[in-house]
XYZ file of C-alpha atoms in Angstrom:
224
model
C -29.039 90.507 -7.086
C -25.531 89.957 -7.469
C -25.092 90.091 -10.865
C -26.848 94.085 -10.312
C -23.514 95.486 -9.220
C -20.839 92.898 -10.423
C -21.786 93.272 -14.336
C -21.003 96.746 -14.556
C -17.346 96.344 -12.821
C -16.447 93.177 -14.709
C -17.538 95.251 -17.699
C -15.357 98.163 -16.903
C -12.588 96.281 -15.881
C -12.795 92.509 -16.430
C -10.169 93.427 -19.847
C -7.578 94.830 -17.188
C -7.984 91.978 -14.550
C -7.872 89.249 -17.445
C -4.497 91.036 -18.365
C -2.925 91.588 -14.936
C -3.904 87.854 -13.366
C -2.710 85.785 -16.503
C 0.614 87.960 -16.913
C 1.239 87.537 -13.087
C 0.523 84.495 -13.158
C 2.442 83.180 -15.670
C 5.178 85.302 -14.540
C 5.204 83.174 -11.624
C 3.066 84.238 -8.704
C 0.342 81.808 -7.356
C -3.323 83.512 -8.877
C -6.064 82.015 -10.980
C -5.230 83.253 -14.332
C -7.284 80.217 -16.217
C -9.946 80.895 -14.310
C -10.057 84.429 -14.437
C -10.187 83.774 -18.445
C -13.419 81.503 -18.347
C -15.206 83.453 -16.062
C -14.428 86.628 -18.165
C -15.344 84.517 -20.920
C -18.944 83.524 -19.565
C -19.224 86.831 -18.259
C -18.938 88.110 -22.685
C -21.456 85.535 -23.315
C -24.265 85.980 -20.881
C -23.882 89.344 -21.256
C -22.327 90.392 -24.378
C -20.653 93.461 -22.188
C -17.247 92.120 -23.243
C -16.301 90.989 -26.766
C -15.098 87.097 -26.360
C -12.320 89.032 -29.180
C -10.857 91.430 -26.770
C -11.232 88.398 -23.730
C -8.745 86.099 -25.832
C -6.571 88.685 -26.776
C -5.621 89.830 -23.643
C -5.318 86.540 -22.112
C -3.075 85.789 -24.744
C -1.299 88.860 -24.585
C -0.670 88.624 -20.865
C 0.312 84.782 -21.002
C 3.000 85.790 -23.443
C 4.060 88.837 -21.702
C 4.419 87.225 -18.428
C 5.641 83.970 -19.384
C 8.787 86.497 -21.168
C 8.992 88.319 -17.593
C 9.479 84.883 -15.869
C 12.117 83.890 -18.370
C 14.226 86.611 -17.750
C 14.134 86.188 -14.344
C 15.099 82.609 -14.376
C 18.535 83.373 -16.870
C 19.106 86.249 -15.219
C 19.437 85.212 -11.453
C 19.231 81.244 -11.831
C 19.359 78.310 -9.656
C 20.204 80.658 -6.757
C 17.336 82.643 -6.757
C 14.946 79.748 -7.577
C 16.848 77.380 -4.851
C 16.115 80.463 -2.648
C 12.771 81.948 -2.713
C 10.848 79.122 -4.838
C 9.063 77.872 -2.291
C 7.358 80.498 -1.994
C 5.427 79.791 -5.182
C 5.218 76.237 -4.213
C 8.229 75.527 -6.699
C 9.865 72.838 -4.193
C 13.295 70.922 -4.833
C 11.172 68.255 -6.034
C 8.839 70.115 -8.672
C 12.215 71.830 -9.985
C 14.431 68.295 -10.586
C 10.841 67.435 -12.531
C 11.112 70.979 -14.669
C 15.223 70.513 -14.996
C 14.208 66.817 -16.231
C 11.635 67.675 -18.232
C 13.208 70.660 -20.583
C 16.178 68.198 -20.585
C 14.020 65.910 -22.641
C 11.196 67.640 -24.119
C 11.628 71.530 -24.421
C 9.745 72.636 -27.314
C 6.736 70.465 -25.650
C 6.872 71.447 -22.231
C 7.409 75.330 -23.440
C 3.968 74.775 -25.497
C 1.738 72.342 -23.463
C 3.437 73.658 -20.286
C 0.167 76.297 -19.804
C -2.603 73.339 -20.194
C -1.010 71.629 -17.032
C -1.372 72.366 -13.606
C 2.009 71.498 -11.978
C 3.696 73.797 -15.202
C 1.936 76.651 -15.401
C 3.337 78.282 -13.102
C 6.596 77.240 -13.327
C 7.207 76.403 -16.714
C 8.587 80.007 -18.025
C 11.371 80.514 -15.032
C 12.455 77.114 -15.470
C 12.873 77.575 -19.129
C 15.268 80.700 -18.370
C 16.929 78.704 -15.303
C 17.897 75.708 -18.014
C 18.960 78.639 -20.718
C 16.712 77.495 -23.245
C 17.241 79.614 -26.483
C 14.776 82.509 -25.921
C 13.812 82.424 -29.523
C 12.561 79.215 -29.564
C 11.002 79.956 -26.407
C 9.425 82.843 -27.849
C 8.045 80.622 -30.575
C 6.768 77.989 -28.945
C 5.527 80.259 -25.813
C 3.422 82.727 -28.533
C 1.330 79.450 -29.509
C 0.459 77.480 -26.793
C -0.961 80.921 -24.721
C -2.478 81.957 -28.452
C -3.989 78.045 -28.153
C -4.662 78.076 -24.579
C -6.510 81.680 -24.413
C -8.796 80.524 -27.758
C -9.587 77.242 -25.883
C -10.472 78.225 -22.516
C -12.015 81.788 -24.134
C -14.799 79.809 -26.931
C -15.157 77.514 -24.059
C -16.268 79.481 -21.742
C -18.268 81.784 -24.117
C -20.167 79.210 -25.333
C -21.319 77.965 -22.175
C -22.254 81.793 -21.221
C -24.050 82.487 -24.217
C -25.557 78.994 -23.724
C -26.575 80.211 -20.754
C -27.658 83.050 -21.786
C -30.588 81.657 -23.983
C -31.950 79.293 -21.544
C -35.631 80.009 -20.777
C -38.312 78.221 -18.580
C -37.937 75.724 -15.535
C -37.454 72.593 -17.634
C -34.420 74.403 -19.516
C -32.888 75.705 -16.111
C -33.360 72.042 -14.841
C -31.208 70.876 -18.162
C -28.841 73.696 -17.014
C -28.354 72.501 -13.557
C -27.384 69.264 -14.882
C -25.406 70.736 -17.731
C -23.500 72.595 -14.678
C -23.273 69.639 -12.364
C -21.621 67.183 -15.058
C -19.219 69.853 -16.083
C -18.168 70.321 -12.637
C -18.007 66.461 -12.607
C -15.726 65.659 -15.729
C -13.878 68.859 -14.229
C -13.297 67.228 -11.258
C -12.451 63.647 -12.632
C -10.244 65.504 -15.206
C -7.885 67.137 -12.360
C -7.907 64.294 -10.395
C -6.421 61.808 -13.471
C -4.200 64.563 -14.250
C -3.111 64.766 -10.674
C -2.431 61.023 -10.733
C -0.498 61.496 -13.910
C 1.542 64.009 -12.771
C 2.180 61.894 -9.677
C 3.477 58.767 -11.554
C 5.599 61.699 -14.098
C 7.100 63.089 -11.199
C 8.033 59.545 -9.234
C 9.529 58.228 -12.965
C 11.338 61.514 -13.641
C 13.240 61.297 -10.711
C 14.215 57.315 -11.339
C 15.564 58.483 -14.597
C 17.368 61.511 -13.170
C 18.748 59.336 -10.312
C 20.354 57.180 -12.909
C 22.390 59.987 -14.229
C 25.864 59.941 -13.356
C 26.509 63.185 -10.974
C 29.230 65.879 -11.863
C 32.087 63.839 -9.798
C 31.193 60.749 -12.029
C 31.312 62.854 -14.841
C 35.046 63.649 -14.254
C 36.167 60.864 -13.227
C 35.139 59.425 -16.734
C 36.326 62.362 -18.310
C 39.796 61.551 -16.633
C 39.386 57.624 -17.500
């Protein structure tokens, strides 16, 4: 009976939540934004109360939006600010060496495949404007991967809706059941090899940044 009262709200304002979660999200505060995008987008295709369109559009829209807010507020205040108050997001002295590190080396790739991975998410926008990436390119690069990431996760998830949607009788809700368990399974496998691969980045990023010569070594060559 759930669904009874739920489908009208997420109807009348699943658009506006999809919005406001991604863009705060990617702005840098700690919510579900990917998830609030599949379940909006399984919500368009059991139902068909909310075009998969508009769902994409928006998620996009408020990826881009935020990720631009975030920006800002990482050229604007800095290292200070993020040194200050980042734990609070869970951005810890060791997760920002791994951003400084990684924009260091691979900008234009982090900026784009930044939103399909956990760890950058989040992060990936204010460290951009921390490092003072050029905002164009940021811009760029930042406009496809959300346009990418919102069509992904958005046919995804309307797919398996609408999938779900059409499945009639006990034998096809059995095949459902299983459908749901192994998706949840590769889900969970998925996250826990990207887990270990961030794990093994993070521990080789810092090797390589520990090899860098520090500002004092700097000068002293400099002088030499």
């Amino acid at each position: 009976m759930l669904h009874v009262w739920i489908q009208p709200i997420v109807a009348q304002y699943g658009l506006y939540a999809v919005f406001l979660i991604v863009m705060l999200e990617s702005a840098g505060v700690p919510l579900p934004g990917e998830t609030a995008l599949v379940l909006a987008a399984i919500f368009a295709g059991m139902t068909g109360q909310l075009d998969i369109v508009h769902v994409i559009v928006v998620a996009a829209a408020g990826a881009i939006i935020g990720d631009n807010i975030g920006f800002m507020v990482g050229r604007r205040y800095g290292l200070p600010l993020v040194k200050r108050y980042g734990a609070l997001i869970g951005l810890d002295d060791r997760r920002l060496a791994f951003g400084q590190h990684m924009f260091a080396r691979h900008g234009a790739k982090i900026v784009f495949f930044g939103r399909f991975v956990a760890i950058l998410r989040i992060f990936a926008a204010l460290l951009a404007g921390v490092n003072h990436y050029s905002w164009r390119s940021f811009l760029f690069y930042n406009a496809a991967g959300g346009i990418v990431w919102a069509s992904v996760f958005g046919v995804g998830g309307y797919v398996f809706g609408d999938a779900m949607h059409r499945v009639a009788g006990p034998i096809g809700m059995i095949g459902l059941a299983f459908a749901v368990v192994g998706l949840v399974a590769g889900w969970w496998v998925m996250r826990r090899q990207e887990e270990r691969y961030e794990r093994e980045f993070l521990e080789q990023s810092e090797k390589d940044a520990a090899r860098l010569p520090d500002d004092d070594e700097r000068r002293r060559a400099a002088r030499d």
